[in-house]
CSV table of C-alpha atoms in Angstrom, one decimal:
chain,number,residue,atom,x,y,z
A,239,UNK,CA,-17.3,-20.4,-26.5
A,240,UNK,CA,-16.3,-23.7,-28.1
A,241,UNK,CA,-15.7,-26.9,-26.2
A,242,UNK,CA,-12.0,-26.7,-27.0
A,243,UNK,CA,-11.7,-23.1,-25.7
A,244,UNK,CA,-13.6,-24.1,-22.5
A,245,UNK,CA,-11.2,-27.0,-21.8
A,246,UNK,CA,-8.2,-24.9,-22.6
A,247,UNK,CA,-9.2,-22.1,-20.2
A,248,UNK,CA,-10.0,-24.7,-17.5
A,249,UNK,CA,-6.5,-26.2,-18.0
A,250,UNK,CA,-4.9,-22.8,-17.8
A,251,UNK,CA,-6.7,-21.8,-14.6
A,252,UNK,CA,-5.9,-25.2,-12.9
A,253,UNK,CA,-2.3,-25.4,-14.2
A,254,UNK,CA,-0.9,-24.9,-10.7
A,255,UNK,CA,-2.8,-27.9,-9.3
A,256,UNK,CA,-1.8,-30.1,-12.3
A,257,UNK,CA,1.9,-29.4,-11.6
A,258,UNK,CA,1.3,-30.3,-7.9
A,259,UNK,CA,-0.4,-33.6,-8.8
A,260,UNK,CA,2.4,-34.3,-11.3
A,261,UNK,CA,5.0,-33.8,-8.5
A,262,UNK,CA,3.0,-36.1,-6.2
A,263,UNK,CA,2.4,-39.0,-8.7
A,264,UNK,CA,5.8,-39.0,-10.5
A,265,UNK,CA,8.0,-40.5,-7.6
A,266,UNK,CA,5.4,-43.1,-6.8
A,267,UNK,CA,4.9,-44.1,-10.4
A,268,UNK,CA,8.6,-44.3,-11.0
A,269,UNK,CA,9.3,-46.4,-7.9
A,270,UNK,CA,6.3,-48.6,-8.5
A,271,UNK,CA,6.9,-49.1,-12.2
A,272,UNK,CA,10.7,-49.5,-12.1
A,273,UNK,CA,11.5,-50.8,-8.6
A,274,UNK,CA,14.8,-52.3,-9.9
A,275,UNK,CA,16.0,-48.8,-10.7
A,276,UNK,CA,14.4,-46.6,-8.0
A,277,UNK,CA,13.5,-48.7,-5.0
A,278,UNK,CA,16.2,-49.2,-2.3
A,279,UNK,CA,16.8,-49.2,1.4
A,280,UNK,CA,19.5,-46.9,2.7
A,281,UNK,CA,22.1,-47.4,5.3
A,282,UNK,CA,21.1,-46.0,8.6
A,283,UNK,CA,24.0,-43.5,8.7
A,284,UNK,CA,23.0,-42.0,5.4
A,285,UNK,CA,19.3,-42.0,6.1
A,286,UNK,CA,19.8,-40.5,9.5
A,287,UNK,CA,21.6,-37.5,8.0
A,288,UNK,CA,18.8,-37.1,5.4
A,289,UNK,CA,16.1,-37.5,8.1
A,290,UNK,CA,17.7,-34.9,10.4
A,291,UNK,CA,18.0,-32.4,7.6
A,292,UNK,CA,14.5,-32.8,6.4
A,293,UNK,CA,12.9,-32.8,9.9
A,294,UNK,CA,15.0,-29.8,11.1
A,295,UNK,CA,13.9,-28.0,7.9
A,296,UNK,CA,10.2,-28.8,8.6
A,297,UNK,CA,10.7,-27.7,12.2
A,298,UNK,CA,12.2,-24.3,11.0
A,299,UNK,CA,9.3,-23.9,8.6
A,300,UNK,CA,6.8,-24.7,11.4
A,301,UNK,CA,8.4,-22.1,13.6
A,302,UNK,CA,8.4,-19.6,10.7
A,303,UNK,CA,4.7,-20.1,10.3
A,304,UNK,CA,4.3,-19.5,14.0
A,305,UNK,CA,6.4,-16.3,13.7
A,306,UNK,CA,4.4,-15.0,10.8
A,307,UNK,CA,1.0,-15.7,12.5
A,308,UNK,CA,1.9,-14.6,16.0
A,309,UNK,CA,4.0,-11.5,15.5
A,310,UNK,CA,1.9,-10.1,12.6
A,311,UNK,CA,-1.3,-10.3,14.6
A,312,UNK,CA,-0.8,-7.0,16.3
A,313,UNK,CA,-1.0,-5.3,12.9
A,314,UNK,CA,-3.1,-7.6,10.8
A,315,UNK,CA,-5.6,-8.8,13.5
A,316,UNK,CA,-6.0,-12.0,11.5
A,317,UNK,CA,-7.3,-14.6,13.9
A,318,UNK,CA,-7.0,-17.4,11.3
A,319,UNK,CA,-3.3,-17.0,10.7
A,320,UNK,CA,-2.7,-16.5,14.5
A,321,UNK,CA,-4.4,-19.8,15.2
A,322,UNK,CA,-2.5,-21.6,12.4
A,323,UNK,CA,0.8,-20.1,13.6
A,324,UNK,CA,0.4,-21.2,17.2
A,325,UNK,CA,-0.8,-24.6,16.0
A,326,UNK,CA,2.4,-25.1,14.0
A,327,UNK,CA,4.4,-24.1,17.1
A,328,UNK,CA,3.1,-27.3,18.7
A,329,UNK,CA,3.7,-29.2,15.4
A,330,UNK,CA,7.2,-28.0,15.2
A,331,UNK,CA,8.0,-28.9,18.8
A,332,UNK,CA,6.5,-32.4,18.4
A,333,UNK,CA,8.5,-32.9,15.1
A,334,UNK,CA,11.6,-31.8,17.0
A,335,UNK,CA,11.0,-34.5,19.6
A,336,UNK,CA,10.3,-37.0,16.8
A,337,UNK,CA,13.8,-36.1,15.3
A,338,UNK,CA,15.5,-36.5,18.7
A,339,UNK,CA,13.7,-39.8,19.4
A,340,UNK,CA,14.6,-41.4,16.0
A,341,UNK,CA,16.6,-44.6,16.1
A,342,UNK,CA,20.3,-43.9,15.6
A,343,UNK,CA,20.1,-40.6,17.5
A,344,UNK,CA,21.4,-40.3,21.1
A,345,UNK,CA,18.8,-41.4,23.5
A,346,UNK,CA,16.1,-38.7,24.1
A,347,UNK,CA,15.4,-39.2,27.9
A,348,UNK,CA,14.5,-42.8,27.3
A,349,UNK,CA,16.0,-45.3,24.8
A,350,UNK,CA,15.2,-44.3,21.2
A,351,UNK,CA,13.4,-46.8,18.9
A,352,UNK,CA,11.4,-46.9,15.7
A,353,UNK,CA,8.2,-47.2,17.8
A,354,UNK,CA,9.1,-44.1,19.8
A,355,UNK,CA,9.8,-41.9,16.8
A,356,UNK,CA,6.7,-43.3,15.0
A,357,UNK,CA,4.5,-42.4,18.0
A,358,UNK,CA,5.8,-38.8,18.0
A,359,UNK,CA,5.2,-38.8,14.2
A,360,UNK,CA,1.6,-39.9,14.5
A,361,UNK,CA,0.9,-37.3,17.2
A,362,UNK,CA,2.6,-34.6,15.1
A,363,UNK,CA,0.5,-35.5,12.0
A,364,UNK,CA,-2.7,-35.8,14.0
A,365,UNK,CA,-2.1,-32.3,15.5
A,366,UNK,CA,-1.3,-31.0,12.0
A,367,UNK,CA,-4.6,-32.4,10.6
A,368,UNK,CA,-6.7,-31.1,13.5
A,369,UNK,CA,-5.1,-27.6,13.5
A,370,UNK,CA,-5.8,-27.3,9.7
A,371,UNK,CA,-9.4,-28.6,10.2
A,372,UNK,CA,-10.2,-26.3,13.2
A,373,UNK,CA,-8.6,-23.3,11.4
A,374,UNK,CA,-11.3,-23.4,8.8
A,375,UNK,CA,-13.8,-22.2,11.4
A,376,UNK,CA,-11.6,-19.3,12.6
A,377,UNK,CA,-12.5,-16.3,10.4
A,378,UNK,CA,-9.7,-13.8,9.7
A,379,UNK,CA,-11.6,-10.6,10.6
A,380,UNK,CA,-13.6,-11.9,13.6
A,381,UNK,CA,-12.7,-11.5,17.3
A,382,UNK,CA,-12.8,-14.6,19.5
A,383,UNK,CA,-12.6,-14.7,23.3
A,384,UNK,CA,-10.3,-17.7,23.3
A,385,UNK,CA,-8.3,-16.9,20.2
A,386,UNK,CA,-5.7,-14.8,22.0
A,387,UNK,CA,-1.9,-14.9,21.8
A,388,UNK,CA,-1.2,-16.0,25.3
A,389,UNK,CA,-4.1,-18.4,25.6
A,390,UNK,CA,-3.2,-20.2,22.4
A,391,UNK,CA,0.5,-20.4,23.2
A,392,UNK,CA,-0.3,-21.8,26.7
A,393,UNK,CA,-2.7,-24.4,25.2
A,394,UNK,CA,0.0,-25.4,22.6
A,395,UNK,CA,2.6,-26.0,25.2
A,396,UNK,CA,0.1,-27.9,27.3
A,397,UNK,CA,-0.6,-30.3,24.3
A,398,UNK,CA,3.1,-30.7,23.7
A,399,UNK,CA,3.7,-31.4,27.3
A,400,UNK,CA,1.0,-34.1,27.5
A,401,UNK,CA,2.4,-35.8,24.3
A,402,UNK,CA,5.9,-35.7,25.7
A,403,UNK,CA,4.8,-37.4,29.0
A,404,UNK,CA,2.7,-40.0,27.1
A,405,UNK,CA,5.5,-41.1,24.7
A,406,UNK,CA,8.4,-40.8,27.1
A,407,UNK,CA,7.0,-41.9,30.5
A,408,UNK,CA,3.7,-43.5,29.8
A,409,UNK,CA,4.5,-45.3,26.6
A,410,UNK,CA,2.5,-48.4,27.6
A,411,UNK,CA,-0.7,-46.3,27.5
A,412,UNK,CA,-0.2,-45.8,23.7
A,413,UNK,CA,-0.6,-48.7,21.2
A,414,UNK,CA,2.6,-49.6,19.3
A,415,UNK,CA,3.0,-48.0,15.9
A,416,UNK,CA,6.1,-49.9,14.7
A,417,UNK,CA,7.6,-53.3,15.6
A,418,UNK,CA,11.1,-53.9,14.6
A,419,UNK,CA,11.3,-56.8,12.0
A,420,UNK,CA,7.5,-56.6,11.4
A,421,UNK,CA,7.0,-53.1,10.3
A,422,UNK,CA,3.9,-50.9,10.8
A,423,UNK,CA,1.2,-52.0,13.2
A,424,UNK,CA,-2.5,-51.9,12.3
A,425,UNK,CA,-2.9,-49.0,14.7
A,426,UNK,CA,-0.3,-47.0,12.9
A,427,UNK,CA,-2.0,-47.7,9.5
A,428,UNK,CA,-5.4,-46.9,10.8
A,429,UNK,CA,-4.2,-43.7,12.4
A,430,UNK,CA,-2.7,-42.7,9.1
A,431,UNK,CA,-6.0,-43.4,7.3
A,432,UNK,CA,-7.8,-41.3,9.9
A,433,UNK,CA,-5.4,-38.5,9.3
A,434,UNK,CA,-5.9,-38.8,5.6
A,435,UNK,CA,-9.7,-38.7,6.1
A,436,UNK,CA,-9.4,-35.5,8.2
A,437,UNK,CA,-7.1,-33.9,5.6
A,438,UNK,CA,-9.5,-34.8,2.8
A,439,UNK,CA,-12.5,-33.5,4.7
A,440,UNK,CA,-10.5,-30.3,5.4
A,441,UNK,CA,-9.6,-30.0,1.7
A,442,UNK,CA,-13.3,-30.0,0.8
A,443,UNK,CA,-14.1,-27.4,3.5
A,444,UNK,CA,-11.2,-25.1,2.4
A,445,UNK,CA,-12.3,-25.4,-1.2
A,446,UNK,CA,-15.6,-23.8,-0.3
A,447,UNK,CA,-14.3,-21.2,2.2
A,448,UNK,CA,-14.7,-17.5,1.4
A,449,UNK,CA,-12.1,-15.9,3.6
A,450,UNK,CA,-9.1,-16.1,1.3
A,451,UNK,CA,-7.4,-12.9,0.6
A,452,UNK,CA,-6.4,-14.0,-2.9
A,453,UNK,CA,-6.6,-16.8,-5.4
A,454,UNK,CA,-2.9,-17.7,-4.8
A,455,UNK,CA,-3.6,-18.3,-1.1
A,456,UNK,CA,-6.4,-20.7,-2.0
A,457,UNK,CA,-4.0,-22.5,-4.3
A,458,UNK,CA,-1.4,-22.9,-1.7
A,459,UNK,CA,-3.8,-24.2,0.9
A,460,UNK,CA,-5.5,-26.8,-1.3
A,461,UNK,CA,-2.1,-27.9,-2.8
A,462,UNK,CA,-0.7,-28.3,0.8
A,463,UNK,CA,-3.6,-30.7,1.6
A,464,UNK,CA,-3.1,-32.7,-1.5
A,465,UNK,CA,0.7,-33.1,-0.8
A,466,UNK,CA,-0.1,-33.9,2.9
A,467,UNK,CA,-2.5,-36.6,1.8
A,468,UNK,CA,0.1,-38.2,-0.5
A,469,UNK,CA,2.7,-38.0,2.4
A,470,UNK,CA,0.3,-39.8,4.8
A,471,UNK,CA,-0.5,-42.5,2.1
A,472,UNK,CA,3.2,-43.2,1.8
A,473,UNK,CA,3.7,-43.4,5.5
A,474,UNK,CA,0.7,-45.8,5.8
A,475,UNK,CA,2.3,-48.4,3.5
A,476,UNK,CA,6.1,-48.3,3.8
A,477,UNK,CA,7.7,-51.4,5.2
A,478,UNK,CA,11.1,-50.1,6.2
A,479,UNK,CA,11.9,-46.8,8.0
A,480,UNK,CA,15.0,-46.5,5.8
A,481,UNK,CA,13.6,-47.1,2.3
A,482,UNK,CA,12.9,-44.8,-0.6
A,483,UNK,CA,9.2,-44.5,0.3
A,484,UNK,CA,10.2,-43.0,3.6
A,485,UNK,CA,12.4,-40.5,1.7
A,486,UNK,CA,9.6,-39.6,-0.6
A,487,UNK,CA,7.2,-39.2,2.3
A,488,UNK,CA,9.6,-36.7,4.0
A,489,UNK,CA,10.0,-34.8,0.8
A,490,UNK,CA,6.2,-34.5,0.5
A,491,UNK,CA,6.1,-33.3,4.0
A,492,UNK,CA,8.6,-30.5,3.4
A,493,UNK,CA,6.7,-29.3,0.3
A,494,UNK,CA,3.4,-29.4,2.2
A,495,UNK,CA,4.8,-27.3,5.0
A,496,UNK,CA,6.4,-24.9,2.5
A,497,UNK,CA,3.0,-24.4,0.8
A,498,UNK,CA,1.3,-23.7,4.2
A,499,UNK,CA,4.0,-21.3,5.0
A,500,UNK,CA,3.4,-19.5,1.7
A,501,UNK,CA,-0.4,-19.4,2.4
A,502,UNK,CA,0.2,-17.9,5.8
A,503,UNK,CA,2.8,-15.5,4.5
A,504,UNK,CA,0.4,-14.2,1.9
A,505,UNK,CA,-2.3,-13.6,4.6
A,506,UNK,CA,0.0,-12.2,7.2
A,507,UNK,CA,2.6,-10.2,5.3
A,508,UNK,CA,2.2,-10.1,1.5
A,509,UNK,CA,-1.4,-9.1,1.2
A,510,UNK,CA,-1.3,-6.4,3.8
A,511,UNK,CA,1.8,-4.9,2.2
A,512,UNK,CA,0.2,-5.2,-1.3
A,513,UNK,CA,-2.9,-3.4,0.1
A,514,UNK,CA,-0.6,-0.8,1.6
A,515,UNK,CA,1.2,-0.3,-1.7
A,516,UNK,CA,-2.1,-0.1,-3.5
A,517,UNK,CA,-3.5,2.4,-1.0
A,518,UNK,CA,-0.3,4.5,-1.4
A,519,UNK,CA,-0.7,4.4,-5.2
A,520,UNK,CA,-4.3,5.5,-4.9
A,521,UNK,CA,-3.3,8.2,-2.4
A,522,UNK,CA,-0.5,9.4,-4.7
A,523,UNK,CA,-2.9,9.5,-7.6
A,524,UNK,CA,-5.4,11.4,-5.5
A,525,UNK,CA,-2.7,13.8,-4.4
A,526,UNK,CA,-1.7,14.4,-8.1
A,527,UNK,CA,-5.4,14.9,-9.0
A,528,UNK,CA,-5.8,17.3,-6.1
A,529,UNK,CA,-2.7,19.2,-7.3
A,530,UNK,CA,-4.2,19.5,-10.7
A,531,UNK,CA,-7.6,20.6,-9.3
A,532,UNK,CA,-5.7,23.1,-7.0
A,533,UNK,CA,-3.9,24.6,-10.0
A,534,UNK,CA,-7.2,24.8,-11.9
A,535,UNK,CA,-8.8,26.5,-8.9
A,536,UNK,CA,-5.9,28.9,-8.4
A,537,UNK,CA,-6.0,29.7,-12.1
A,538,UNK,CA,-9.8,30.3,-11.9
A,539,UNK,CA,-9.3,32.5,-8.8
A,540,UNK,CA,-6.6,34.5,-10.6
A,541,UNK,CA,-8.9,35.0,-13.6
A,542,UNK,CA,-11.8,36.1,-11.4
A,543,UNK,CA,-9.6,38.4,-9.4
A,544,UNK,CA,-8.2,39.9,-12.6
A,545,UNK,CA,-11.8,40.2,-13.9
A,546,UNK,CA,-13.1,41.9,-10.7
A,547,UNK,CA,-10.0,44.2,-10.6
A,548,UNK,CA,-10.6,45.1,-14.2
A,549,UNK,CA,-14.3,45.8,-13.4
A,550,UNK,CA,-13.2,48.1,-10.5
A,551,UNK,CA,-10.7,49.8,-12.8
A,552,UNK,CA,-13.3,50.4,-15.5
A,553,UNK,CA,-15.8,51.5,-12.9
A,554,UNK,CA,-13.3,54.1,-11.6
A,555,UNK,CA,-12.5,55.3,-15.1
A,556,UNK,CA,-16.3,55.5,-15.9
A,557,UNK,CA,-16.8,57.6,-12.7
A,558,UNK,CA,-13.9,59.8,-13.5
A,559,UNK,CA,-15.3,60.2,-17.1
A,560,UNK,CA,-18.6,61.4,-15.6
A,561,UNK,CA,-16.7,63.8,-13.4
A,562,UNK,CA,-14.8,65.1,-16.5
A,563,UNK,CA,-17.9,65.6,-18.5
A,564,UNK,CA,-19.5,67.6,-15.6
A,565,UNK,CA,-16.4,69.7,-15.4
A,566,UNK,CA,-16.4,70.4,-19.1
A,567,UNK,CA,-20.1,71.3,-19.1
A,568,UNK,CA,-19.6,73.6,-16.1
A,569,UNK,CA,-16.8,75.4,-17.9
A,570,UNK,CA,-19.5,76.8,-20.3
A,571,UNK,CA,-20.9,78.8,-17.3
A,572,UNK,CA,-17.8,80.3,-15.6
A,573,UNK,CA,-19.8,83.1,-14.1
A,574,UNK,CA,-22.7,81.0,-12.6
A,575,UNK,CA,-21.6,80.4,-9.0
A,576,UNK,CA,-24.5,78.0,-8.3
A,577,UNK,CA,-23.5,75.7,-11.2
A,578,UNK,CA,-19.9,75.8,-10.3
A,579,UNK,CA,-20.7,75.0,-6.6
A,580,UNK,CA,-23.0,72.1,-7.6
A,581,UNK,CA,-20.4,70.7,-10.0
A,582,UNK,CA,-17.7,71.1,-7.4
A,583,UNK,CA,-19.7,69.2,-4.7
A,584,UNK,CA,-20.6,66.5,-7.2
A,585,UNK,CA,-17.0,66.1,-8.2
A,586,UNK,CA,-16.0,65.6,-4.6
A,587,UNK,CA,-18.7,62.9,-4.2
A,588,UNK,CA,-17.5,61.2,-7.4
A,589,UNK,CA,-13.9,61.2,-6.3
A,590,UNK,CA,-15.0,59.8,-2.9
A,591,UNK,CA,-16.6,56.8,-4.6
A,592,UNK,CA,-13.6,56.5,-7.0
A,593,UNK,CA,-11.1,56.5,-4.1
A,594,UNK,CA,-12.8,53.3,-2.7
A,595,UNK,CA,-11.8,51.4,-5.8
A,596,UNK,CA,-8.2,52.6,-5.4
A,597,UNK,CA,-8.0,51.2,-1.9
A,598,UNK,CA,-9.6,47.9,-2.9
A,599,UNK,CA,-7.2,47.4,-5.7
A,600,UNK,CA,-4.2,48.4,-3.6
A,601,UNK,CA,-5.1,46.2,-0.7
A,602,UNK,CA,-5.5,43.0,-2.8
A,603,UNK,CA,-8.9,42.6,-1.1
A,604,UNK,CA,-11.9,43.2,-3.3
A,605,UNK,CA,-14.5,43.3,-0.5
A,606,UNK,CA,-13.2,45.6,2.3
A,607,UNK,CA,-10.8,48.5,3.0
A,608,UNK,CA,-9.1,49.8,6.1
A,609,UNK,CA,-11.0,52.7,7.7
A,610,UNK,CA,-7.9,54.7,8.8
A,611,UNK,CA,-6.2,54.7,5.4
A,612,UNK,CA,-9.5,55.5,3.6
A,613,UNK,CA,-10.5,58.5,5.8
A,614,UNK,CA,-7.0,59.9,5.7
A,615,UNK,CA,-7.0,59.7,1.9
A,616,UNK,CA,-10.4,61.4,1.8
A,617,UNK,CA,-9.2,64.2,4.1
A,618,UNK,CA,-6.2,64.8,1.9
A,619,UNK,CA,-8.4,64.9,-1.2
A,620,UNK,CA,-10.8,67.5,0.4
A,621,UNK,CA,-7.7,69.6,1.5
A,622,UNK,CA,-6.5,69.8,-2.1
A,623,UNK,CA,-10.0,70.6,-3.4
A,624,UNK,CA,-10.6,73.4,-0.9
A,625,UNK,CA,-7.2,74.8,0.1
A,626,UNK,CA,-7.6,77.1,3.0
A,627,UNK,CA,-6.6,80.8,2.5
A,628,UNK,CA,-5.0,82.5,5.5
A,629,UNK,CA,-6.0,79.7,7.8
A,630,UNK,CA,-4.1,76.7,9.0
A,631,UNK,CA,-6.3,73.6,9.3
A,632,UNK,CA,-5.1,70.7,11.4
A,633,UNK,CA,-6.8,67.4,11.2
A,634,UNK,CA,-6.5,65.0,14.1
A,635,UNK,CA,-7.3,61.3,13.7
A,636,UNK,CA,-8.1,58.7,16.4
A,637,UNK,CA,-9.1,55.7,14.4
A,638,UNK,CA,-9.0,52.1,15.7
A,639,UNK,CA,-7.8,49.2,13.6
A,640,UNK,CA,-10.5,47.7,11.5
A,641,UNK,CA,-12.0,47.4,8.0
A,642,UNK,CA,-15.3,48.1,6.4
A,643,UNK,CA,-17.1,46.4,3.6
A,644,UNK,CA,-17.5,48.3,0.3
A,645,UNK,CA,-21.3,48.8,0.9
A,646,UNK,CA,-20.6,50.6,4.2
A,647,UNK,CA,-17.3,52.4,3.3
A,648,UNK,CA,-18.8,54.3,0.4
A,649,UNK,CA,-21.7,56.0,2.3
A,650,UNK,CA,-19.4,56.7,5.2
A,651,UNK,CA,-17.0,58.4,2.8
A,652,UNK,CA,-19.8,60.5,1.3
A,653,UNK,CA,-20.9,61.7,4.8
A,654,UNK,CA,-17.3,62.4,5.8
A,655,UNK,CA,-16.4,64.4,2.7
A,656,UNK,CA,-19.6,66.4,2.9
A,657,UNK,CA,-19.0,67.6,6.5
A,658,UNK,CA,-15.2,68.0,6.0
A,659,UNK,CA,-15.8,70.1,2.8
A,660,UNK,CA,-18.3,72.3,4.8
A,661,UNK,CA,-15.6,72.8,7.5
A,662,UNK,CA,-13.0,73.8,5.0
A,663,UNK,CA,-15.4,76.1,3.1
A,664,UNK,CA,-17.3,77.7,6.0
A,665,UNK,CA,-16.1,76.8,9.5
A,666,UNK,CA,-12.8,78.6,9.8
A,667,UNK,CA,-13.4,82.1,8.3
A,668,UNK,CA,-11.4,84.8,9.9
A,669,UNK,CA,-9.5,82.2,12.0
A,670,UNK,CA,-5.7,81.6,12.0
A,671,UNK,CA,-5.9,78.0,13.2
A,672,UNK,CA,-8.7,75.5,12.6
A,673,UNK,CA,-8.8,72.0,14.1
A,674,UNK,CA,-10.8,69.0,13.1
A,675,UNK,CA,-11.1,65.9,15.4
A,676,UNK,CA,-12.1,62.6,13.8
A,677,UNK,CA,-12.7,59.5,16.0
A,678,UNK,CA,-13.7,56.1,14.8
A,679,UNK,CA,-14.0,52.9,16.9
A,680,UNK,CA,-15.4,49.4,16.8
A,681,UNK,CA,-17.5,48.0,19.6
A,682,UNK,CA,-18.7,44.5,18.7
A,683,UNK,CA,-20.6,44.9,15.5
A,684,UNK,CA,-21.3,48.6,16.1
A,685,UNK,CA,-19.2,51.3,14.6
A,686,UNK,CA,-18.9,54.8,16.3
A,687,UNK,CA,-17.9,57.8,14.2
A,688,UNK,CA,-17.5,61.2,15.7
A,689,UNK,CA,-16.6,64.5,13.9
A,690,UNK,CA,-15.8,67.8,15.7
A,691,UNK,CA,-14.3,71.1,14.5
A,692,UNK,CA,-13.7,74.3,16.4
A,693,UNK,CA,-15.3,76.5,13.7
A,694,UNK,CA,-18.2,78.9,13.8
A,695,UNK,CA,-20.8,76.1,14.1
A,696,UNK,CA,-24.2,76.2,12.6
A,697,UNK,CA,-26.5,79.2,12.3
A,698,UNK,CA,-29.0,80.0,15.1
A,699,UNK,CA,-32.2,78.2,14.6
A,700,UNK,CA,-30.7,75.6,12.2
A,701,UNK,CA,-33.1,72.7,11.7
A,702,UNK,CA,-31.8,69.7,9.7
A,703,UNK,CA,-35.4,68.6,8.9
A,704,UNK,CA,-36.2,71.8,7.1
A,705,UNK,CA,-33.0,72.1,5.1
A,706,UNK,CA,-33.5,72.3,1.4
A,707,UNK,CA,-29.9,72.0,0.5
A,708,UNK,CA,-28.6,68.5,-0.3
A,709,UNK,CA,-25.5,68.4,1.9
A,710,UNK,CA,-26.4,67.6,5.5
A,711,UNK,CA,-29.9,66.3,4.5
A,712,UNK,CA,-28.2,63.8,2.2
A,713,UNK,CA,-25.8,62.8,5.0
A,714,UNK,CA,-28.8,62.0,7.3
A,715,UNK,CA,-30.6,60.1,4.6
A,716,UNK,CA,-27.5,58.0,3.8
A,717,UNK,CA,-26.9,57.4,7.5
A,718,UNK,CA,-30.3,56.2,8.3
A,719,UNK,CA,-31.6,54.6,5.1
A,720,UNK,CA,-28.5,53.1,3.6
A,721,UNK,CA,-26.3,52.5,6.6
A,722,UNK,CA,-29.1,51.5,9.1
A,723,UNK,CA,-27.6,53.9,11.7
A,724,UNK,CA,-28.4,56.9,13.8
A,725,UNK,CA,-27.0,60.4,13.1
A,726,UNK,CA,-27.0,63.4,15.5
A,727,UNK,CA,-25.7,67.0,14.8
A,728,UNK,CA,-24.8,69.8,17.3
A,729,UNK,CA,-23.6,73.2,16.0
A,730,UNK,CA,-23.7,75.3,19.1
A,731,UNK,CA,-19.9,75.2,19.8
A,732,UNK,CA,-18.2,74.4,16.6
A,733,UNK,CA,-19.7,71.6,14.6
A,734,UNK,CA,-20.2,68.1,16.0
A,735,UNK,CA,-21.6,65.0,14.3
A,736,UNK,CA,-22.1,61.5,15.8
A,737,UNK,CA,-22.9,58.5,13.7
A,738,UNK,CA,-23.5,55.0,15.0
A,739,UNK,CA,-24.1,52.2,12.5
A,740,UNK,CA,-23.8,48.4,12.3
A,741,UNK,CA,-20.8,46.9,10.6
A,742,UNK,CA,-22.6,43.6,9.6
A,743,UNK,CA,-25.6,45.1,7.7
A,744,UNK,CA,-24.1,43.9,4.5
A,745,UNK,CA,-22.3,40.6,3.6
A,746,UNK,CA,-19.1,40.0,1.7
A,747,UNK,CA,-19.6,39.7,-2.0
A,748,UNK,CA,-16.2,38.5,-3.1
């Protein structure tokens, strides 16, 4: 970076301060250089109106600073602005007494005079300087035991009360600040110099402080100190309370108070709202991003659901294709009853597994199916596969509400279709009415399945362990090995099967 660019950037960043200094120097330069054009002393009536307007304006600004700092504290918890606000409550009240005590106004308790109003002025400026100096040590986001609303307000009224008593009733305790016909006293000038020193020291401290919420707030604070210093310089050297320097000093004071108001406004109102707006914008952006992600997730879920549904559909078709191939191959041996029986039983088992996929697809749940609907569908399938001849078979269901996972429903269906097929084929021969009772219930994580028919039962001496046929032996293997349950069979009075198995042996996969 070249030297020219460096100075240009410095000038640009300090442009606000340059304008403030220009505003401060211009009136003094004009009055000092061209006194014949700009210096004058005003009539008391004219000056009194100007003085009252400017002082009332500064009082209103002081009370506004108090309102910002005090009433925003419940939300902002900014101890710095609270302290400044209550401090300017005291400044505003003292300035108001200074206005009432000005010469030309109706007597304020005691006769008004230039000395009386000047004493109020010195107290007001001293309190202003001390409030600004002390405020530098009050951090915005720190809790202080004494920096409380009521404590500070009580202390402010106490200070105002003491100053009121000193100036009004114990005036002799205070050195004179203005003598009619002579002008300012050394005490008044020295007091102004002390105030200027405090303000300049505060300016240096504020310049190094780190608690500002923004660069603008720092600019307003530092500029307010500069204007205050110029105001005190003017009031340290004027000779008449009605001359143009007094006018310029009051204008400086108004501008300084306005800058402090702006600084407090930024800390108490503007910055919190800007942060709120920024937070809302970030939140809105996050909501929009979440909506986008939500749509992406929904789309992904729909794709996966469609993919899984397609897998189930193709699995069902593949199973049915295997069944069709078996049926076609069995048609080459129409007279071989063993082959026909094996193919028929295998077909039932294939349809049992295929029926699970129908229920999963219909229920919009790719992990579990309702037990009642599944068993009823299987019963209707077996009835159609083995229509009873000359016998009416009634199937009674007592099934509790509940669902089973795919890994448990398929083996249960295989066991159910095996024993129901046996009942339709063998149990009700030479009977006009056959009945089947099916009960299913949930007890915690244990499922209870019971099957009874009023058929002929099992042959005498039937031993499940010695059976060579696949039917009931397969049911026992499935129940114990695949379902982790226990199966018992009784065929003495009809056929009875009891199966208990856990419902949480397998976990959801989808």
